N, CA, C and O atoms as a printed pandas DataFrame, in Angstrom:
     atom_number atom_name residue_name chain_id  residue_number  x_coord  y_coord  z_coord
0              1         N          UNK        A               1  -12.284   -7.314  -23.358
1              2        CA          UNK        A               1  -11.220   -7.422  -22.398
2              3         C          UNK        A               1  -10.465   -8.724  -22.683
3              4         O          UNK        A               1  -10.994   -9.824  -22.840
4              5         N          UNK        A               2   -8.640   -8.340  -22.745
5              6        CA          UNK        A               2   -8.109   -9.658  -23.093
6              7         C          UNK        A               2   -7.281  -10.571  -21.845
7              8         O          UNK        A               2   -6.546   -9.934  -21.090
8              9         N          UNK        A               3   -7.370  -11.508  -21.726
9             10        CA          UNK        A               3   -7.155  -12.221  -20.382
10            11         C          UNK        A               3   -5.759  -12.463  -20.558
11            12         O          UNK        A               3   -5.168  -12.451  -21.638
12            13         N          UNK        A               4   -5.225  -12.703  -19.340
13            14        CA          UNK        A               4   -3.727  -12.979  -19.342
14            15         C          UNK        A               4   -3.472  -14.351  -18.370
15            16         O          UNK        A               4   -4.208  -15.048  -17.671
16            17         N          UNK        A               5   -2.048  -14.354  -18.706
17            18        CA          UNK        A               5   -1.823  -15.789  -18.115
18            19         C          UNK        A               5   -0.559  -15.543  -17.101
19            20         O          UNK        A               5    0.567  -15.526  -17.597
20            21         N          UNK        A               6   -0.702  -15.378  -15.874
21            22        CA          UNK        A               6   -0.130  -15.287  -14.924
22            23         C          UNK        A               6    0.691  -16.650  -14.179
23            24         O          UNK        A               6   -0.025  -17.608  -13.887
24            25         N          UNK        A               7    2.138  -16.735  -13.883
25            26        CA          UNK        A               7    2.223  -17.863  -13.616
26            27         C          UNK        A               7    3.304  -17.435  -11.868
27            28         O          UNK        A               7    4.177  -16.630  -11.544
28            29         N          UNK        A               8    2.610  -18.431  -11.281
29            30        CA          UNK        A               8    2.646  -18.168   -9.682
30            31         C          UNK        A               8    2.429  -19.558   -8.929
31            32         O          UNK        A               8    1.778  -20.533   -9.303
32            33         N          UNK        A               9    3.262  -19.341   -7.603
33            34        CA          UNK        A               9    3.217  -20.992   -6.787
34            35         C          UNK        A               9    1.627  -21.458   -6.945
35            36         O          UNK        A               9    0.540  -20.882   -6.978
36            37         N          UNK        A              10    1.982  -22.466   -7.002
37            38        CA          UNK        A              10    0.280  -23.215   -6.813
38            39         C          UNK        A              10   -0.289  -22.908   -5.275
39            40         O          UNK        A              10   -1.454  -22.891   -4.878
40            41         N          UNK        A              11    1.298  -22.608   -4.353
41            42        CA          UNK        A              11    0.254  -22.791   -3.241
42            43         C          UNK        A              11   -0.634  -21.338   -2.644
43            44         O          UNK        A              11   -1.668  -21.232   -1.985
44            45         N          UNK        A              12    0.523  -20.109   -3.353
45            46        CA          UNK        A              12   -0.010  -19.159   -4.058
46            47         C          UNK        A              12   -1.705  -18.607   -4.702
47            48         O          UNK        A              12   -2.535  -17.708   -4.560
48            49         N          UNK        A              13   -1.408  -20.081   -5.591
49            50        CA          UNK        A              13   -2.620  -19.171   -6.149
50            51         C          UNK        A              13   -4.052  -20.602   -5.444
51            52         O          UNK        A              13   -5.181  -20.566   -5.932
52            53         N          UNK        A              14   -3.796  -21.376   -4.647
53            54        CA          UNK        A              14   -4.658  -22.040   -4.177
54            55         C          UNK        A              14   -5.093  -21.061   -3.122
55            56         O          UNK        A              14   -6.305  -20.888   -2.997
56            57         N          UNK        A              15   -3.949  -20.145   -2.050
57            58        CA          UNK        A              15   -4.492  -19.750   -0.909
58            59         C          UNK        A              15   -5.559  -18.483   -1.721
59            60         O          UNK        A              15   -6.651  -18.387   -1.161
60            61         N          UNK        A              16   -5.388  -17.647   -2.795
61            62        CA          UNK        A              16   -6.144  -16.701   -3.901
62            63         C          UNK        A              16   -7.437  -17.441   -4.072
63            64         O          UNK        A              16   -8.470  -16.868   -3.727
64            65         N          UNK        A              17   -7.496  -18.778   -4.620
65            66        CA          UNK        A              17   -8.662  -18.912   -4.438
66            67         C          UNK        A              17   -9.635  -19.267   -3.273
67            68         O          UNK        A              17  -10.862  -19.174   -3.303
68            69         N          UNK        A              18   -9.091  -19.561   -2.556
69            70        CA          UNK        A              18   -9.926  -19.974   -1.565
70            71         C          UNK        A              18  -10.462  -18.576   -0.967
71            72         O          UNK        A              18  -11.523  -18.555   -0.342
72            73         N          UNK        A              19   -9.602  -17.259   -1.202
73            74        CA          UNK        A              19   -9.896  -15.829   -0.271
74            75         C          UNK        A              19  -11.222  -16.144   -1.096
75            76         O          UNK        A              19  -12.188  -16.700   -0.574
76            77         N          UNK        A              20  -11.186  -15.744   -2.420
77            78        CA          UNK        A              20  -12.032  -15.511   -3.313
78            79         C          UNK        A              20  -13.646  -16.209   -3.319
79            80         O          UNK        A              20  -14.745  -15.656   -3.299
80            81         N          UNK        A              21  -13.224  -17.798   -3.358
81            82        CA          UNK        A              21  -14.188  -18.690   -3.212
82            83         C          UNK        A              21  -15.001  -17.916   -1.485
83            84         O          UNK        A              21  -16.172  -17.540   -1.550
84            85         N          UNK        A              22  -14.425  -17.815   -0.468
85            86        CA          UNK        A              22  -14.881  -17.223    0.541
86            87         C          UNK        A              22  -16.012  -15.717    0.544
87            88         O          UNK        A              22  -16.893  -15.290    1.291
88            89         N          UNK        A              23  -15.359  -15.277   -0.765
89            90        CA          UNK        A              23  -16.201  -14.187   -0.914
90            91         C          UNK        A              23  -17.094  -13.828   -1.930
91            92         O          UNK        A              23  -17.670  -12.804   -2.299
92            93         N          UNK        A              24  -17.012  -15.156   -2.306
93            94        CA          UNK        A              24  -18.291  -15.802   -3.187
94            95         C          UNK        A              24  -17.980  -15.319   -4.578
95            96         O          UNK        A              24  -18.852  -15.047   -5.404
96            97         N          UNK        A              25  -16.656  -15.227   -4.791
97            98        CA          UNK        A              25  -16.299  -14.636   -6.507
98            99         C          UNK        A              25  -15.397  -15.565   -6.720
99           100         O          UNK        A              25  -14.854  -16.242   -5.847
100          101         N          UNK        A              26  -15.240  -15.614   -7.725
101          102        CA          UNK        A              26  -14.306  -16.403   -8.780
102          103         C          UNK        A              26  -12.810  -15.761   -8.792
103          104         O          UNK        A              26  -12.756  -14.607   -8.367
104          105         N          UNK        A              27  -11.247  -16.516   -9.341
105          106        CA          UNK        A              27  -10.268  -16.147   -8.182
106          107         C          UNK        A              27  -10.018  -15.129   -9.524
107          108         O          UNK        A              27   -9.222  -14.206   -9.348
108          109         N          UNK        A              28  -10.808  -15.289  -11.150
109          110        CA          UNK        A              28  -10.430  -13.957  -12.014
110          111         C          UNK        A              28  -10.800  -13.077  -11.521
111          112         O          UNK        A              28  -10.032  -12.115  -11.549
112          113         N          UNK        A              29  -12.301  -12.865  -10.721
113          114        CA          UNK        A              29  -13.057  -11.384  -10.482
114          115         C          UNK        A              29  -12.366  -11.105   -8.891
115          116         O          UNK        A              29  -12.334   -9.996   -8.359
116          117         N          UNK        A              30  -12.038  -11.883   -8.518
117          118        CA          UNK        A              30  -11.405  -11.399   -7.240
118          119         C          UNK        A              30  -10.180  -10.752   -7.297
119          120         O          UNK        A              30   -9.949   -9.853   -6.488
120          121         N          UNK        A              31   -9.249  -11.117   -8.244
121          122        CA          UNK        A              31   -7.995  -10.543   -8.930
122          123         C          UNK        A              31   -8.196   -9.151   -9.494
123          124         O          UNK        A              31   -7.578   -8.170   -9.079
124          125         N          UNK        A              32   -8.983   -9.126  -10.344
125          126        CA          UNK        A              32   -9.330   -7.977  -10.974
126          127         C          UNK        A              32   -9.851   -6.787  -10.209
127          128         O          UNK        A              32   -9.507   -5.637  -10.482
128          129         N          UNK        A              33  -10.912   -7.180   -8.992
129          130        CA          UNK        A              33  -11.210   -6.323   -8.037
130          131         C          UNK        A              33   -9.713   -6.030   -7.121
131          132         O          UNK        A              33   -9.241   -4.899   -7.237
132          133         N          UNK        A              34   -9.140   -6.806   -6.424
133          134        CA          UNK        A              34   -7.881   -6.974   -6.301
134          135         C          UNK        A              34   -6.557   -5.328   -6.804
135          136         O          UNK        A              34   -5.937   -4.387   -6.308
136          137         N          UNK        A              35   -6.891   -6.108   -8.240
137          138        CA          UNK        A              35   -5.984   -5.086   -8.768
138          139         C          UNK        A              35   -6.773   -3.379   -9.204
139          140         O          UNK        A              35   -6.215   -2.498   -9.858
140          141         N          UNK        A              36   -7.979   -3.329   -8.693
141          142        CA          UNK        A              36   -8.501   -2.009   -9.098
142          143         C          UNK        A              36   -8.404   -1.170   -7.124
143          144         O          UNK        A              36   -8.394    0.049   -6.955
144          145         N          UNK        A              37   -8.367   -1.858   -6.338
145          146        CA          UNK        A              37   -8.312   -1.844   -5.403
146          147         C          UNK        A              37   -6.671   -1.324   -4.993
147          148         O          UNK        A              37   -6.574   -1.031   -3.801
148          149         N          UNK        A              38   -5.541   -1.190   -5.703
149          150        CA          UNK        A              38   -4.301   -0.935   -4.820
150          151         C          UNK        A              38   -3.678    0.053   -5.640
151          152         O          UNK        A              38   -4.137    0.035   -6.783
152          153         N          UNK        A              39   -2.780    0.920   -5.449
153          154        CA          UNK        A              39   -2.710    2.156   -5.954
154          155         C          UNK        A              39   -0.851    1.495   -6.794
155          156         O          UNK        A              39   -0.106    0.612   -6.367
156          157         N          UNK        A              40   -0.711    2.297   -7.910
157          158        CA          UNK        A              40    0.628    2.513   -8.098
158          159         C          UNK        A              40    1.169    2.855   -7.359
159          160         O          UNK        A              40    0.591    3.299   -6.367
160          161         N          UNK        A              41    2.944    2.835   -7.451
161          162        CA          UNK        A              41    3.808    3.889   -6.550
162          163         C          UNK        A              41    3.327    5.242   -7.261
163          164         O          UNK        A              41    3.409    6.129   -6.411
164          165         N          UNK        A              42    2.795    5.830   -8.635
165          166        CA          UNK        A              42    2.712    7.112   -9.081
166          167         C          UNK        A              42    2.122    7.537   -8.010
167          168         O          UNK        A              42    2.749    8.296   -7.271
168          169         N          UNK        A              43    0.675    7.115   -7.654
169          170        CA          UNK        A              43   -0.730    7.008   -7.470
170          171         C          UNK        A              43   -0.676    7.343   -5.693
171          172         O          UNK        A              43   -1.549    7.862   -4.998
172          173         N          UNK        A              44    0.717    6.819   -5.289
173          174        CA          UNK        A              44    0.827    6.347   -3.866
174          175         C          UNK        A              44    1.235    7.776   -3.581
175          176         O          UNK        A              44    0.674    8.508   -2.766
176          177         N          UNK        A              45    2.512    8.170   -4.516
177          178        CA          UNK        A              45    3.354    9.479   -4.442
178          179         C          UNK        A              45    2.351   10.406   -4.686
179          180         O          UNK        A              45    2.444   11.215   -3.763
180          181         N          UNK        A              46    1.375   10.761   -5.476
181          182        CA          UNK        A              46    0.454   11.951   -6.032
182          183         C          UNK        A              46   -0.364   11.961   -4.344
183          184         O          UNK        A              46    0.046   12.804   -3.546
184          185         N          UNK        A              47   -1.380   11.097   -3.949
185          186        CA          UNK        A              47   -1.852   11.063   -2.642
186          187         C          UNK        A              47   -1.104   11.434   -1.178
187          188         O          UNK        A              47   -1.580   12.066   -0.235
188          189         N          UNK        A              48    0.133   10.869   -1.302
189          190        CA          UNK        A              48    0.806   11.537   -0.245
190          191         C          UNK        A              48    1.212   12.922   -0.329
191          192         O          UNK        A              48    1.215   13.599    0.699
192          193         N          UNK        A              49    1.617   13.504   -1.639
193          194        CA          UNK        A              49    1.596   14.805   -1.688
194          195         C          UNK        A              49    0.768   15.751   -1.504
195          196         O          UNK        A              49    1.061   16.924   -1.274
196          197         N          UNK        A              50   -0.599   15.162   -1.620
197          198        CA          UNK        A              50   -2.047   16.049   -1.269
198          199         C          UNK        A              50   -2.440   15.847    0.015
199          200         O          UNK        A              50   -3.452   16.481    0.316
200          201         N          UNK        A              51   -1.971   15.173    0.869
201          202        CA          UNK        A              51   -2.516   14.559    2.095
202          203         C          UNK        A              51   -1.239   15.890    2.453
203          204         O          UNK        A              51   -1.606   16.886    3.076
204          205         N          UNK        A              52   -0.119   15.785    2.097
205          206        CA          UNK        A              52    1.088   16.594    3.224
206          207         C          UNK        A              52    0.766   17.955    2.590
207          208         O          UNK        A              52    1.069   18.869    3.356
208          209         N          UNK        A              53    0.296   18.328    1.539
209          210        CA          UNK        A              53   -0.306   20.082    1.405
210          211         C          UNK        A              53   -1.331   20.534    1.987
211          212         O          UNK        A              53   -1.414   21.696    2.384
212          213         N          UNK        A              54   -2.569   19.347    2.150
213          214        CA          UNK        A              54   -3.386   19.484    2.901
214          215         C          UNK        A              54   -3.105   19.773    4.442
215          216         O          UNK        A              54   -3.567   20.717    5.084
216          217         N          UNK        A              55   -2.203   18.714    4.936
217          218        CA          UNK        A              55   -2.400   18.973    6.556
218          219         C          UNK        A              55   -1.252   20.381    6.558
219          220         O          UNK        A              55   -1.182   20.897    7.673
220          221         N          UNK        A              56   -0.395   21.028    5.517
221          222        CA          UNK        A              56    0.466   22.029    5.439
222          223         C          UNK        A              56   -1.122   23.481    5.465
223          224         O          UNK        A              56   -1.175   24.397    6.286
224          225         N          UNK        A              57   -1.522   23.384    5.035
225          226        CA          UNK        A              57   -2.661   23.802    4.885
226          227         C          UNK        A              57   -3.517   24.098    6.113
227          228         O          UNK        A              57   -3.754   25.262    6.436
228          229         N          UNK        A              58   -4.016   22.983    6.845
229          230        CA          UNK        A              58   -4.742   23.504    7.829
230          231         C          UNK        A              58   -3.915   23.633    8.457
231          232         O          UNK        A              58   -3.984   24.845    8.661
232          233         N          UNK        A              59   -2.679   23.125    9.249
233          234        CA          UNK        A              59   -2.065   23.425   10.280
234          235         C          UNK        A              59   -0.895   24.222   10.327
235          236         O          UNK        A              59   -0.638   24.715   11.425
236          237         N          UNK        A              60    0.339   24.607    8.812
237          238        CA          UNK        A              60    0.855   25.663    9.263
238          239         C          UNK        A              60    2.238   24.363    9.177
239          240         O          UNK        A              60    3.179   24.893    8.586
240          241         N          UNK        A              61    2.432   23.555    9.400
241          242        CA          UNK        A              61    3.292   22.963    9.525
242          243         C          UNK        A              61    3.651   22.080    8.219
243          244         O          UNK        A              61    2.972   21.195    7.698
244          245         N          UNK        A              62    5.180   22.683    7.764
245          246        CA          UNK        A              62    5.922   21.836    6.767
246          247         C          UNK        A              62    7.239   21.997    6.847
247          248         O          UNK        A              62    8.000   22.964    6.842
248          249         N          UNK        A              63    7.390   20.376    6.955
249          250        CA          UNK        A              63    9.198   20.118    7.544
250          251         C          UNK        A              63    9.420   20.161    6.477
251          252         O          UNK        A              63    8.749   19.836    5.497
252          253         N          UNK        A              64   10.635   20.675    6.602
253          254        CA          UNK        A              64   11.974   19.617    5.471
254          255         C          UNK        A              64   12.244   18.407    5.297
255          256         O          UNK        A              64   11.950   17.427    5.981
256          257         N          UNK        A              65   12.844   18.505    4.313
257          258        CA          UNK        A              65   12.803   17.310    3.604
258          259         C          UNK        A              65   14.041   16.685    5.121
259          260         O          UNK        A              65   13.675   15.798    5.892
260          261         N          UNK        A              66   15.281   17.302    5.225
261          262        CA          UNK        A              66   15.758   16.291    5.998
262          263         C          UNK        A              66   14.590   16.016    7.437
263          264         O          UNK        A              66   14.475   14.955    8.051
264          265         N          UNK        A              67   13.963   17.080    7.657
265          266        CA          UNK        A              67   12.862   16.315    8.958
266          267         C          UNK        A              67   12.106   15.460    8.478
267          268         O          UNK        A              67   11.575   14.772    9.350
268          269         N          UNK        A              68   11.844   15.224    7.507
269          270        CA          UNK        A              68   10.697   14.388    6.792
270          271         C          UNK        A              68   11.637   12.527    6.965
271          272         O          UNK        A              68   11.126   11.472    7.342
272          273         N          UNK        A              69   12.482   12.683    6.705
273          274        CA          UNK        A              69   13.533   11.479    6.891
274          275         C          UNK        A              69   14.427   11.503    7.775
275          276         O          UNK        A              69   15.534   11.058    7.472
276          277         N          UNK        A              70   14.240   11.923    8.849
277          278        CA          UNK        A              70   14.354   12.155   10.310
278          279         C          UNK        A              70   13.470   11.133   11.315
279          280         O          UNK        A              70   13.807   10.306   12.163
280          281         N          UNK        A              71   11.786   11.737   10.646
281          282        CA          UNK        A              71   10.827   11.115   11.305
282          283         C          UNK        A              71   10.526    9.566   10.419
283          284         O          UNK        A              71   10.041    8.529   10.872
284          285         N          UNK        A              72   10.935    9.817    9.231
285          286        CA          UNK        A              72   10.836    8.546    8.809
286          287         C          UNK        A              72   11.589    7.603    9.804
287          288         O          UNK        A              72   11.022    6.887   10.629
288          289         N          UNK        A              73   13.043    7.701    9.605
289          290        CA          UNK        A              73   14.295    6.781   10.380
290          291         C          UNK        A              73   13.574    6.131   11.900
291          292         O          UNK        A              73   13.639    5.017   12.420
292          293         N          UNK        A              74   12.644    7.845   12.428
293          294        CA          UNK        A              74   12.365    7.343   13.738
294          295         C          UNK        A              74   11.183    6.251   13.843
295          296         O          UNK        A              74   10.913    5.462   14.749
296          297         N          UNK        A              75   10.348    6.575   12.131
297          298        CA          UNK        A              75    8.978    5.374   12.690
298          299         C          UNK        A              75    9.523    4.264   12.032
299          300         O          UNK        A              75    8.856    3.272   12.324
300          301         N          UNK        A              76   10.598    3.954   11.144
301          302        CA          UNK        A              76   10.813    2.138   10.770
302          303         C          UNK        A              76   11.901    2.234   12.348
303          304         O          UNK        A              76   10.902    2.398   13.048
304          305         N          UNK        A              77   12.504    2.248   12.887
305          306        CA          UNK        A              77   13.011    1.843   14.058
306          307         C          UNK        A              77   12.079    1.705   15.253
307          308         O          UNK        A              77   12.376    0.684   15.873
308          309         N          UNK        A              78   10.855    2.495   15.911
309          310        CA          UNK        A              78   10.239    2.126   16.404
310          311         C          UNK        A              78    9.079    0.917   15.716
311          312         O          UNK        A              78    8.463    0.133   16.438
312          313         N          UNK        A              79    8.944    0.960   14.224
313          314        CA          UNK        A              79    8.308   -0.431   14.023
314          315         C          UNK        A              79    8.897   -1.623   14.000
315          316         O          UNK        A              79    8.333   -2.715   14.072
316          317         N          UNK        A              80   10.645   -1.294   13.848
317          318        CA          UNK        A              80   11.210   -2.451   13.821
318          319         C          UNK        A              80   11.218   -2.998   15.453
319          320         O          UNK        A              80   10.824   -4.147   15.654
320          321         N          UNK        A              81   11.633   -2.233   16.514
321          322        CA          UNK        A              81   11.170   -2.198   17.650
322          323         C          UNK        A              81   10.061   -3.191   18.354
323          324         O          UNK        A              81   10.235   -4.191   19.051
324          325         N          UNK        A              82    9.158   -2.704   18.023
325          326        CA          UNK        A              82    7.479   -3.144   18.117
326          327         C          UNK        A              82    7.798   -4.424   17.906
327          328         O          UNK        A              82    7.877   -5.293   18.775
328          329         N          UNK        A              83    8.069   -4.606   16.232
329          330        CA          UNK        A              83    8.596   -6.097   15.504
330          331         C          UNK        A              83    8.782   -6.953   16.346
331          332         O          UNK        A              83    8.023   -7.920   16.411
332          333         N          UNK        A              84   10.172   -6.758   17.465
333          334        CA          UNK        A              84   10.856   -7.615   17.839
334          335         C          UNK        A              84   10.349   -7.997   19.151
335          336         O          UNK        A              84   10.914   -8.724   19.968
336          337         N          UNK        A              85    9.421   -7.525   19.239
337          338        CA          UNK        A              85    8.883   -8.031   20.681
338          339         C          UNK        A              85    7.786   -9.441   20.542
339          340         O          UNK        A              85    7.293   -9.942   21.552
């Protein structure tokens, strides 16, 4: 395995180590777990598509695409909402 050289605020990669140091790993193996731990956008898109055939599946229910960004519009405005309180 070949190591790389990442360059990022110090204060950045001080608050990285300290998560790390906290969890008793080093801030490379914490990175590396880190990065095996979070999905691509591919990875993000393939899962949401099996999650929305699935619940199409048991329940019978599949919007359209404009309802699909309908309900989107409605949950970032109620989170922006939430936000501002």
């Amino acid at each position: 395995m070949s190591d790389a050289n990442v360059r990022i605020p110090e204060e950045a990669r001080d608050r990285l180590a300290a998560i790390a140091a906290a969890e008793g790993m080093s801030l490379r193996a914490y990175l590396a777990r880190l990065a095996d731990t979070l999905l691509t956008p591919a990875e993000r898109a393939e899962r949401a598509e099996q999650a929305r055939a699935a619940l199409e599946e048991w329940t019978g229910y599949a919007p359209t695409r404009a309802q699909e960004q309908d309900l989107d519009s409605e949950l970032d405005r109620r989170l922006a909402e939430a936000g501002a309180r």
